[in-house]
mmCIF file of C-alpha atoms and ligand atoms in Angstrom:
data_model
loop_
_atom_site.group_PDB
_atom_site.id
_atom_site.type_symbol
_atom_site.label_atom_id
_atom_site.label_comp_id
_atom_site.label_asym_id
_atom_site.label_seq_id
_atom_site.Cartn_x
_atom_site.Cartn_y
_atom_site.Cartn_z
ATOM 1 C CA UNK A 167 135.580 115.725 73.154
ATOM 2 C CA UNK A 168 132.181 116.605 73.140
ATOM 3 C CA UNK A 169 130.611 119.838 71.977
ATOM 4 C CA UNK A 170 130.271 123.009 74.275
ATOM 5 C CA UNK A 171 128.938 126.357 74.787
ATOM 6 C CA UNK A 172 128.264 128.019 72.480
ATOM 7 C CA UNK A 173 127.583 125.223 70.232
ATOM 8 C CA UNK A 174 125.982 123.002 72.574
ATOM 9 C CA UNK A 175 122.761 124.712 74.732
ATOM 10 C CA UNK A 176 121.268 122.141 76.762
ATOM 11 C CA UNK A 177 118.307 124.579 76.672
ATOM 12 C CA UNK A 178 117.441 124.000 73.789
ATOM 13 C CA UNK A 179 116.053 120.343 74.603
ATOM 14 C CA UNK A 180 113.891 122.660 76.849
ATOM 15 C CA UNK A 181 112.515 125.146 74.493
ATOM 16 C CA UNK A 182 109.561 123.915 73.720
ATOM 17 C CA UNK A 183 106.262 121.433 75.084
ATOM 18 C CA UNK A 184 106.991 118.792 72.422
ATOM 19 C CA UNK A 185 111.318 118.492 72.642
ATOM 20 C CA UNK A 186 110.918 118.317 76.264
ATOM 21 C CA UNK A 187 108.333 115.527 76.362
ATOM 22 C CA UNK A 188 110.495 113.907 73.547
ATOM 23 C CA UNK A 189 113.457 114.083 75.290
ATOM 24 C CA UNK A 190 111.616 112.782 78.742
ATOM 25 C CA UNK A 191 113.911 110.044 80.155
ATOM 26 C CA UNK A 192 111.414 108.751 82.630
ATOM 27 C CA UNK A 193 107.379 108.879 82.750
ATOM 28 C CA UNK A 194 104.953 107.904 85.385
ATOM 29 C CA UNK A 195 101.759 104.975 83.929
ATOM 30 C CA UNK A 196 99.027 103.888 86.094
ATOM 31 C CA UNK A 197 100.459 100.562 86.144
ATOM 32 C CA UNK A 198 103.533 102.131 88.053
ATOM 33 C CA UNK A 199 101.111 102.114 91.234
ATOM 34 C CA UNK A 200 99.884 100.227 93.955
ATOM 35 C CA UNK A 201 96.715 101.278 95.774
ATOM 36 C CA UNK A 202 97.059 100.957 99.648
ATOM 37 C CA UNK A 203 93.609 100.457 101.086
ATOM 38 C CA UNK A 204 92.104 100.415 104.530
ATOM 39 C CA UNK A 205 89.224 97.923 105.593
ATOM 40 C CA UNK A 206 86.997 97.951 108.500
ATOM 41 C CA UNK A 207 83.874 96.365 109.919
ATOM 42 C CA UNK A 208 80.376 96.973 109.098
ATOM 43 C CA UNK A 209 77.951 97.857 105.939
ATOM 44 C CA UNK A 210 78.330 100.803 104.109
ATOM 45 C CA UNK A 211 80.742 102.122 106.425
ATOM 46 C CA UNK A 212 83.531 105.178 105.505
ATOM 47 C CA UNK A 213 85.559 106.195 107.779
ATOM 48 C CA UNK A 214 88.214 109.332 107.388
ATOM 49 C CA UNK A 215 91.210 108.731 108.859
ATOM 50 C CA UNK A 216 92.268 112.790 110.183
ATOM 51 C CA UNK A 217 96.085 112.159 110.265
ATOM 52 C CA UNK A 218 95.591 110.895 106.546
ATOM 53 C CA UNK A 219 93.380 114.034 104.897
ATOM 54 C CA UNK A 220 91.626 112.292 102.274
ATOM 55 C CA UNK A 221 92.084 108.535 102.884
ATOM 56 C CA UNK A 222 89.493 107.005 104.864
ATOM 57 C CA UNK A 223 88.804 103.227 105.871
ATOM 58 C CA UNK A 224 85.892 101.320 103.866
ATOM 59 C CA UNK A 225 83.801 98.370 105.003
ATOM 60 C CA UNK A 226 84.243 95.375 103.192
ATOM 61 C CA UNK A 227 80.829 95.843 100.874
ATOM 62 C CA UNK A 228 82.168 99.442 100.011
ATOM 63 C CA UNK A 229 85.756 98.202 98.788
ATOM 64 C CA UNK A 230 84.447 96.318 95.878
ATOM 65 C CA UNK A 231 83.803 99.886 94.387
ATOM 66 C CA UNK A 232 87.173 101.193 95.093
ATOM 67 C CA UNK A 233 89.038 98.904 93.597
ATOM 68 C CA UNK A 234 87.002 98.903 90.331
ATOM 69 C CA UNK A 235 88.091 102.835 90.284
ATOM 70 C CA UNK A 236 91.858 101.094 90.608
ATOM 71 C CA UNK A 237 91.085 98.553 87.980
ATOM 72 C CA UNK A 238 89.898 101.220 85.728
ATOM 73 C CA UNK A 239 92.453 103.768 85.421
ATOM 74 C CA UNK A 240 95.055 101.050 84.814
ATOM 75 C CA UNK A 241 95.983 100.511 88.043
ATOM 76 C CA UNK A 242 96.953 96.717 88.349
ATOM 77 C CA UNK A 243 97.029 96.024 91.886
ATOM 78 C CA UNK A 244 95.921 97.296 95.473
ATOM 79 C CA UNK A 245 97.398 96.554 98.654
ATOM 80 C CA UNK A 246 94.798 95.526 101.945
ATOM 81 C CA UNK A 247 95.546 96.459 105.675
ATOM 82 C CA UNK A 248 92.814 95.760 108.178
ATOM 83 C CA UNK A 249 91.678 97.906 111.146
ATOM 84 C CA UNK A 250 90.769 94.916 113.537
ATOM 85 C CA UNK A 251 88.077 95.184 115.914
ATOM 86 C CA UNK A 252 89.417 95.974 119.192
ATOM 87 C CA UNK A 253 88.359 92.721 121.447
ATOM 88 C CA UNK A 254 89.822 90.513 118.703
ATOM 89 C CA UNK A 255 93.357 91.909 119.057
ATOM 90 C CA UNK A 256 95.032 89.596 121.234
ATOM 91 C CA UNK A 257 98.590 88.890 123.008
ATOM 92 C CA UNK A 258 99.262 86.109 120.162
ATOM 93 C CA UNK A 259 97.081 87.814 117.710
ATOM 94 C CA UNK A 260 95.514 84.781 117.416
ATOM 95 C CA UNK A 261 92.469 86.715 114.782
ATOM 96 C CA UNK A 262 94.969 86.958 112.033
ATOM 97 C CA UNK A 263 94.730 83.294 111.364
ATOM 98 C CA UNK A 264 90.837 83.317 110.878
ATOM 99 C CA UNK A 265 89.483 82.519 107.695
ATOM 100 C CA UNK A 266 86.905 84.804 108.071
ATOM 101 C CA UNK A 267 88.645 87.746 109.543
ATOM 102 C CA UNK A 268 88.555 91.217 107.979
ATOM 103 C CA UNK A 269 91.134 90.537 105.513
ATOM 104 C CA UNK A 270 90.129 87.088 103.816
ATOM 105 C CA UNK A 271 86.543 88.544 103.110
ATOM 106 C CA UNK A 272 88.010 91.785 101.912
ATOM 107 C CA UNK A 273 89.918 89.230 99.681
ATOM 108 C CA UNK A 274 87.221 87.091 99.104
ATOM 109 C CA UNK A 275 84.831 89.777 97.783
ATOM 110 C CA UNK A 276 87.247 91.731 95.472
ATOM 111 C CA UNK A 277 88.631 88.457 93.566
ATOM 112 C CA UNK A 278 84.700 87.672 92.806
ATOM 113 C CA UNK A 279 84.137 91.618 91.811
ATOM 114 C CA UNK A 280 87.145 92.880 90.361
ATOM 115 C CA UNK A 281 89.233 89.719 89.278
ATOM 116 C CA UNK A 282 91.420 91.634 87.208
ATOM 117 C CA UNK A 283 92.881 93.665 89.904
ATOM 118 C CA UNK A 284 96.212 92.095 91.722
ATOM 119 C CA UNK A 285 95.643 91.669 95.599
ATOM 120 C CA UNK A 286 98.685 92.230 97.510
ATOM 121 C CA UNK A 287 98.391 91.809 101.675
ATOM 122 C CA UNK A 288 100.738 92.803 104.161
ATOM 123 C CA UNK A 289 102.238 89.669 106.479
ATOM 124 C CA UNK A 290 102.597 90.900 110.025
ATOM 125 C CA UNK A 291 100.765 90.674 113.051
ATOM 126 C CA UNK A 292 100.715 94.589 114.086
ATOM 127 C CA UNK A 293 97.044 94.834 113.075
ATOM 128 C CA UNK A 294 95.635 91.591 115.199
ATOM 129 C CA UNK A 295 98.195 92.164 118.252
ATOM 130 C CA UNK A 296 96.863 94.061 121.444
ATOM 131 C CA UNK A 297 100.594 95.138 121.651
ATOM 132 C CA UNK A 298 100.714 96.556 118.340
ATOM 133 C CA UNK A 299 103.851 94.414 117.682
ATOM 134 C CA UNK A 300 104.224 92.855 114.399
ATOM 135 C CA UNK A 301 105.293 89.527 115.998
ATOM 136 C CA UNK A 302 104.803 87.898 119.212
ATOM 137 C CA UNK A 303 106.711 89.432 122.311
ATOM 138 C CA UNK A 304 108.356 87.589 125.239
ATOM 139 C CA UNK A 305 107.869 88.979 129.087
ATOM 140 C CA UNK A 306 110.262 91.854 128.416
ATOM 141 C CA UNK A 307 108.297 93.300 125.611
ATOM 142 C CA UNK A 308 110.663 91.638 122.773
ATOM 143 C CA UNK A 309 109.733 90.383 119.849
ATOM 144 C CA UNK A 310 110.760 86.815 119.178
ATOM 145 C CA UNK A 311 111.791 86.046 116.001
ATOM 146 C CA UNK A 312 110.929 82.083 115.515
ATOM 147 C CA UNK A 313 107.786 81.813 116.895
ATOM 148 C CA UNK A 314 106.695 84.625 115.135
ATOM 149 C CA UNK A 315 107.903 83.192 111.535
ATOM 150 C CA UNK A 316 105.684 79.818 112.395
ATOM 151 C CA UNK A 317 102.602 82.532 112.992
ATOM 152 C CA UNK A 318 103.489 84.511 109.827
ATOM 153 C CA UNK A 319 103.603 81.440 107.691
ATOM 154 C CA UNK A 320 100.215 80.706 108.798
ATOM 155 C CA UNK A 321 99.022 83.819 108.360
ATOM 156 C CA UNK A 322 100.282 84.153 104.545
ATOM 157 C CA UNK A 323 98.682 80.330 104.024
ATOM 158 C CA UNK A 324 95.363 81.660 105.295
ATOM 159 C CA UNK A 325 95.843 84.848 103.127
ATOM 160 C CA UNK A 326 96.408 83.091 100.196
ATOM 161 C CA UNK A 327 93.797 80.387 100.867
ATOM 162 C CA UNK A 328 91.834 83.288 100.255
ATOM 163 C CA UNK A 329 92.455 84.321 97.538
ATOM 164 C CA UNK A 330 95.969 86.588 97.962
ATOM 165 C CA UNK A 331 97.943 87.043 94.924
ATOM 166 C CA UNK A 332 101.482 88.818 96.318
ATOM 167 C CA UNK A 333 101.718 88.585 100.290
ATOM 168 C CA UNK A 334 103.848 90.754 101.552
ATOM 169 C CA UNK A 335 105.829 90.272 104.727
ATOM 170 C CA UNK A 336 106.493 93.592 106.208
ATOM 171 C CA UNK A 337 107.782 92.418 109.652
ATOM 172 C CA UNK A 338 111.599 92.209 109.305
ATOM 173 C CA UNK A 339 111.698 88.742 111.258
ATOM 174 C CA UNK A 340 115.034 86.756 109.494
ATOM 175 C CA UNK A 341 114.280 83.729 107.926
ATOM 176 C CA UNK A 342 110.578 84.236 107.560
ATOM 177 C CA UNK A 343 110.903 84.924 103.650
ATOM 178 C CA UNK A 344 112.142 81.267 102.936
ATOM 179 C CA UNK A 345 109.582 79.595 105.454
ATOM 180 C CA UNK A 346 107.064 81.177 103.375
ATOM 181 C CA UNK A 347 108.057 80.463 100.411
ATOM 182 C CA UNK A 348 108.101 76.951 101.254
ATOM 183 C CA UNK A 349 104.619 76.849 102.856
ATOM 184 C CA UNK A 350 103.570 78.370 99.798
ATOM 185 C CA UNK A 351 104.472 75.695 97.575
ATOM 186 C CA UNK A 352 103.889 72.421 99.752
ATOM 187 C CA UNK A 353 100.380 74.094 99.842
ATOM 188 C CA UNK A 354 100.195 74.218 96.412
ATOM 189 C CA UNK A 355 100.452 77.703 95.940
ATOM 190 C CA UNK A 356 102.789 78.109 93.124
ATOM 191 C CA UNK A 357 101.902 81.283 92.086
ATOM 192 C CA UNK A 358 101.253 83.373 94.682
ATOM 193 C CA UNK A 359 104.246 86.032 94.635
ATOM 194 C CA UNK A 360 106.221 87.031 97.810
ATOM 195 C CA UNK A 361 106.707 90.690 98.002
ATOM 196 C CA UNK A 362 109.864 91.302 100.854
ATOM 197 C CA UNK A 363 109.557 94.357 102.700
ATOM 198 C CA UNK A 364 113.302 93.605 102.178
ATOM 199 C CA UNK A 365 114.489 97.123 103.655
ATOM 200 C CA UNK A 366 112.192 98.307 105.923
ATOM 201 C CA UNK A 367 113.301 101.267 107.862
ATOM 202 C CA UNK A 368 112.126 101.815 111.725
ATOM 203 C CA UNK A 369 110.749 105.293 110.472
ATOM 204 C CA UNK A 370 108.933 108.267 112.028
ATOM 205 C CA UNK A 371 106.601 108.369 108.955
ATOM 206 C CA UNK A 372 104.636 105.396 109.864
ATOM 207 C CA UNK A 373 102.379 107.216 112.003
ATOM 208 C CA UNK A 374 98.917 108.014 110.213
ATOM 209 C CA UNK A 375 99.473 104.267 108.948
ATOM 210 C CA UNK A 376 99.366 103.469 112.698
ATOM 211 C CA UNK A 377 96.226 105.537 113.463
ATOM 212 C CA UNK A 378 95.213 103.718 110.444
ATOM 213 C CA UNK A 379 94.840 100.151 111.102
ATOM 214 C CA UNK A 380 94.554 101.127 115.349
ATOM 215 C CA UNK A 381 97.992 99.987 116.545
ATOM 216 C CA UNK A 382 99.011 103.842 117.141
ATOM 217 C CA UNK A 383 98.438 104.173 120.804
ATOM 218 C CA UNK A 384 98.757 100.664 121.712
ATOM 219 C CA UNK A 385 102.183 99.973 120.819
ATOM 220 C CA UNK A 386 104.575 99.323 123.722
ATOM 221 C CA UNK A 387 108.333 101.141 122.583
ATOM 222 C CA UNK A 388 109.441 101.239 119.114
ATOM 223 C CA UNK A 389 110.051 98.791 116.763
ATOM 224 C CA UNK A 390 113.858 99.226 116.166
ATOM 225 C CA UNK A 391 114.697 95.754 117.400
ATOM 226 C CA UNK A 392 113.628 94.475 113.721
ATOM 227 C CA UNK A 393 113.293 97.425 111.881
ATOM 228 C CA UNK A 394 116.608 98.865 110.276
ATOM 229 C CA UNK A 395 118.065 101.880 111.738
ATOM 230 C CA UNK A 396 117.867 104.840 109.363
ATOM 231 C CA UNK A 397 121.875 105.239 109.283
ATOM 232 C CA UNK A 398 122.450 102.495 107.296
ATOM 233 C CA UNK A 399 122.725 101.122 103.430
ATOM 234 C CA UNK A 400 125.102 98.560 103.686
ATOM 235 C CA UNK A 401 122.887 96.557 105.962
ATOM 236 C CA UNK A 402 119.972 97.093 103.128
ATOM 237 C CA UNK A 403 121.667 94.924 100.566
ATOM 238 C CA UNK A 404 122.314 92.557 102.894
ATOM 239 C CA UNK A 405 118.542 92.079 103.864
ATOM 240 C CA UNK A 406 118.033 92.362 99.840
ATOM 241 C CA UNK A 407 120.148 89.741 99.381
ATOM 242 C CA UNK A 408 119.099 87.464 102.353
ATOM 243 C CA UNK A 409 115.119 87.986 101.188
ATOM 244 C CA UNK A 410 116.179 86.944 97.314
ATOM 245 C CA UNK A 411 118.309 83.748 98.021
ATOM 246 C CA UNK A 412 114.979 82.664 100.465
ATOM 247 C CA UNK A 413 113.170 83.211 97.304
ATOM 248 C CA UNK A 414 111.549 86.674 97.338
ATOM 249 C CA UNK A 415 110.300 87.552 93.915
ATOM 250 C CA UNK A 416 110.125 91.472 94.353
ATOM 251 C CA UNK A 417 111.575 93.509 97.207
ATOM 252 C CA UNK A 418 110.280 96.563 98.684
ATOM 253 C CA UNK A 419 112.601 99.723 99.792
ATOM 254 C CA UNK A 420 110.415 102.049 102.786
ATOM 255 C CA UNK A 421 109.780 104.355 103.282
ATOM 256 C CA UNK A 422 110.136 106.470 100.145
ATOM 257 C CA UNK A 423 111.760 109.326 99.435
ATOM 258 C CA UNK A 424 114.028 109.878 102.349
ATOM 259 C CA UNK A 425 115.445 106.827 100.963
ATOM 260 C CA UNK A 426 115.804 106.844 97.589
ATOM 261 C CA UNK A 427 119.439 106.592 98.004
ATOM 262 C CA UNK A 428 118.326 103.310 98.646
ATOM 263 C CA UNK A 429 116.350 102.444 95.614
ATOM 264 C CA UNK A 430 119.020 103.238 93.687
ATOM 265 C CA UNK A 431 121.547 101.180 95.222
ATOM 266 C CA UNK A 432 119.631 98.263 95.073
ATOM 267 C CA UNK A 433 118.348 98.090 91.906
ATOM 268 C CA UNK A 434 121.863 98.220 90.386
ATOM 269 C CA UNK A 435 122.966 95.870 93.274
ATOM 270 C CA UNK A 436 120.692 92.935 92.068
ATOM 271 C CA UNK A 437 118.280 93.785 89.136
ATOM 272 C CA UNK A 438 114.924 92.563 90.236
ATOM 273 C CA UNK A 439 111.819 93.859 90.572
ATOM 274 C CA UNK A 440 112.081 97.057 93.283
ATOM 275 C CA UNK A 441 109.233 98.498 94.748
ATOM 276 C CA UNK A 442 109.318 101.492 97.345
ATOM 277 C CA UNK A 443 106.585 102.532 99.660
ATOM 278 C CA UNK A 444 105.936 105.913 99.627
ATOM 279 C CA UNK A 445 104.171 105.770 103.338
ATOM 280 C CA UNK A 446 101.512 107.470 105.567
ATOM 281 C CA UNK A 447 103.852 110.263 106.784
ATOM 282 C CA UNK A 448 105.404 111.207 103.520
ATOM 283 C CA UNK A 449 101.656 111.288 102.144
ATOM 284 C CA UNK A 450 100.276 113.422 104.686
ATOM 285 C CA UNK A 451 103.324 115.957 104.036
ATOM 286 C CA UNK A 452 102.683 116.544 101.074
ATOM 287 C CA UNK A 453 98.791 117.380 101.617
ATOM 288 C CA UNK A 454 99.949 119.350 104.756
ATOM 289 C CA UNK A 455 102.246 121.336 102.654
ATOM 290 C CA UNK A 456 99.970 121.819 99.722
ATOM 291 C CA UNK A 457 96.792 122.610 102.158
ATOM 292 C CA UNK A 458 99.480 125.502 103.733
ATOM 293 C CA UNK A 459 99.875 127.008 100.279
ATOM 294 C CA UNK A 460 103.761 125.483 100.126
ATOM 295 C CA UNK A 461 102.751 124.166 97.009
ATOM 296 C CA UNK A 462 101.101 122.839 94.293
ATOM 297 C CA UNK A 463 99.129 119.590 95.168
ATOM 298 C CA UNK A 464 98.810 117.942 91.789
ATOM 299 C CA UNK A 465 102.515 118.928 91.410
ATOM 300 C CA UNK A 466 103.966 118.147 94.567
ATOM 301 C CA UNK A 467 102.243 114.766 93.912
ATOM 302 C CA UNK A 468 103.507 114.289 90.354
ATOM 303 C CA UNK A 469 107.233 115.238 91.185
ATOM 304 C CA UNK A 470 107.707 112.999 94.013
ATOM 305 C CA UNK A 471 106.578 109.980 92.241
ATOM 306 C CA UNK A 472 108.828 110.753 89.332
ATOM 307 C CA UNK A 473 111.695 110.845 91.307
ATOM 308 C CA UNK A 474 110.924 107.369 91.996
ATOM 309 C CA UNK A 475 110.486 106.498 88.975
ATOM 310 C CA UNK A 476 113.794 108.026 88.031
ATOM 311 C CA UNK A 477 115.417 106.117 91.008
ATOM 312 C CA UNK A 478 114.741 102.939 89.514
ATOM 313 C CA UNK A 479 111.519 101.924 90.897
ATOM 314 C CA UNK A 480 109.447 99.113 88.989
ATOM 315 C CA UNK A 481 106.146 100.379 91.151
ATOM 316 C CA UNK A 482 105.014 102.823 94.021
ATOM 317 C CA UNK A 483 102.604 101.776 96.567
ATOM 318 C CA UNK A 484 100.922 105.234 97.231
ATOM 319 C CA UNK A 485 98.222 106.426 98.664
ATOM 320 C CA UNK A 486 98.180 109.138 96.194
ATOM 321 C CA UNK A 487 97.328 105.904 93.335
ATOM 322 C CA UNK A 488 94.327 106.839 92.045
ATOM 323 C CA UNK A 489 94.883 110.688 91.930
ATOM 324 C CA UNK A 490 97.923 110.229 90.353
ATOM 325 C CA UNK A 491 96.351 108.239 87.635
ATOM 326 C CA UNK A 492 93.890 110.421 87.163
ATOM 327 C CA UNK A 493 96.092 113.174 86.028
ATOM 328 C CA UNK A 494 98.210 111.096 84.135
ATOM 329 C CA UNK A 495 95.481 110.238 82.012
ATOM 330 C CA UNK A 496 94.649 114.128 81.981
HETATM 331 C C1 PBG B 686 103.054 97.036 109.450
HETATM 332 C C2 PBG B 686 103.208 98.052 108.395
HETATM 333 C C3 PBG B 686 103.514 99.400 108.582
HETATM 334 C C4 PBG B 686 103.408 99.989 107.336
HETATM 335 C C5 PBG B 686 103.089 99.003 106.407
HETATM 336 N N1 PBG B 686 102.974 97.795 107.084
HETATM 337 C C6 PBG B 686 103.784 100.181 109.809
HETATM 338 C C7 PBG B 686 104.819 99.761 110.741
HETATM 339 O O1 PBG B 686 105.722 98.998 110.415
HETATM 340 O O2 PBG B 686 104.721 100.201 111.876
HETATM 341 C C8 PBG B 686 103.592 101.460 107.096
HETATM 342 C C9 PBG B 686 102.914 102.029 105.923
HETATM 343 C C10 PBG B 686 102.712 103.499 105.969
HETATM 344 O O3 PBG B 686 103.167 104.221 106.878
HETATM 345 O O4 PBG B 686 102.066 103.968 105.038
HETATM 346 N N2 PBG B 686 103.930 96.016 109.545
#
């Protein structure tokens, strides 16, 4: 039998600055995030995004910069997502399979300015299709789930021909992880990681993201035909399981914090690297409620990514990166 009151005060490993920090059982470190960036045409180009109060889209000369601020504060990798000009978005997206689209000369030009810095880019075709789809859709407006693994295989070889060091498929086709992987090696690309976007919600806090890369107000219906539905878990560890056997090396739980439930569960299912994606709509909350007076930004920002942390999350891709650094490092 343990001690209790009055002998044992749990307060006490609160009464002071110095016992609490002690006594801390989790801590956020810049190299607990990953930097989500926006890229889009032109020279010296910034563009706010107004569902996103704060983030804004740079041209591809501009982004060099930005992820030099990453590299340092200690933050060890960013994540690219294109806003595609709108004549090259096509039916069959054809523009993410360029080698000199948006994406591979955003690559290009960080790897030669800021080689330390991981480069991490999403595999999907939402940002190239004029459907705003992430795969390729038959006459009824569904997305096919083959065909669309052949294009996303090309479009990871073409991202890491340029330079990609984690692609991430975020398109919840099945099978795509271990076609991927496969590509990945016969084209000699040993180590470039696969991130799974293993659990990947069909969310209503995707939209700024949308309004983001342009797919908001072209997208035909919802995505729920691949993305999960929000009621379940058990079908999470399944897709966990599913993306590790194809050979994922990390997987991803998203969004966030409605889902932490989640995290947890898979990180004591299988152990491996977990990431969670604390996304567009869970961002713009919290600078909605802060802006409102519901709270306190820097704390509101702080708290949420600690409860990550204490989830069981190996890394946060947030847009709130580089702020949160910064106060980490005080
Ligand atoms: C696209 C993709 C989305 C996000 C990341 N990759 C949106 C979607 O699936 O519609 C969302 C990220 C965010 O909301 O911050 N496949």
């Amino acid at each position: 039998m343990s001690a209790s009151f009055p002998d044992l005060r749990m307060r006490r490993g609160r009464s002071s600055a110095w016992m609490r920090s002690m006594l801390a059982e989790n801590r956020l470190h810049p190299s607990d995030f990953i930097w989500p960036l926006f890229i889009c045409e032109g020279h010296d180009r910034e563009e706010p995004i107004a569902s996103l109060p704060g983030v804004s889209r740079w041209s591809v000369d501009r982004l060099a910069g930005k992820a030099r601020e990453a590299a340092d504060l200690g933050i060890p990798s960013i994540a690219l997502f294109p806003n595609t000009p709108n004549e090259l978005r096509t039916e069959r997206a054809e523009e993410a399979l360029n080698r000199d689209n948006l994406i591979c000369r955003a690559i290009r030009t960080i790897k030669d300015a800021v080689p330390e810095i991981g480069v991490l880019t999403d595999v999907a075709l939402d940002p190239y299709t004029a459907h705003g789809h992430d795969g390729l859709v038959d006459e009824l407006g569904n997305v096919i789930n083959d065909d669309t693994v052949e294009v996303l295989v090309q479009q990871a070889l073409v991202q890491a021909d340029a330079g990609a060091d984690i692609v991430a498929p975020s398109d919840m086709m099945d099978g795509r992880v271990g076609a991927i992987r496969g590509a990945l090696e016969a084209a000699g690309h040993q180590n470039v990681a696969i991130m799974a976007y293993a659990a990947k919600y069909a969310s209503a806090f995707y939209g700024p993201f949308r309004e983001a890369v342009g797919s908001l107000g072209r997208l035909k219906g919802d995505k729920r035909g691949y993305q999960m539905n929000p009621a379940n878990i058990e079908e999470a560890v399944r897709e966990v399981e599913l993306d590790l056997a194809e050979g994922a090396d990390f997987v991803m739980v998203k969004p966030g914090l409605p889902y932490l439930d989640v995290v947890v569960r898979v990180k004591d299912a299988f152990g491996v690297p977990t990431f969670v994606y604390q996304v567009s709509g869970e961002y713009a909350m919290i600078e909605h409620a802060a802006a409102a007076g519901a709270g306190d930004r820097n704390a509101l920002i702080l708290e949420t990514l600690l409860a990550f942390k204490r989830a069981g999350a190996s890394g946060i891709l947030t847009y709130h990166a580089l702020d949160a650094a910064r106060l980490i490092r005080g």
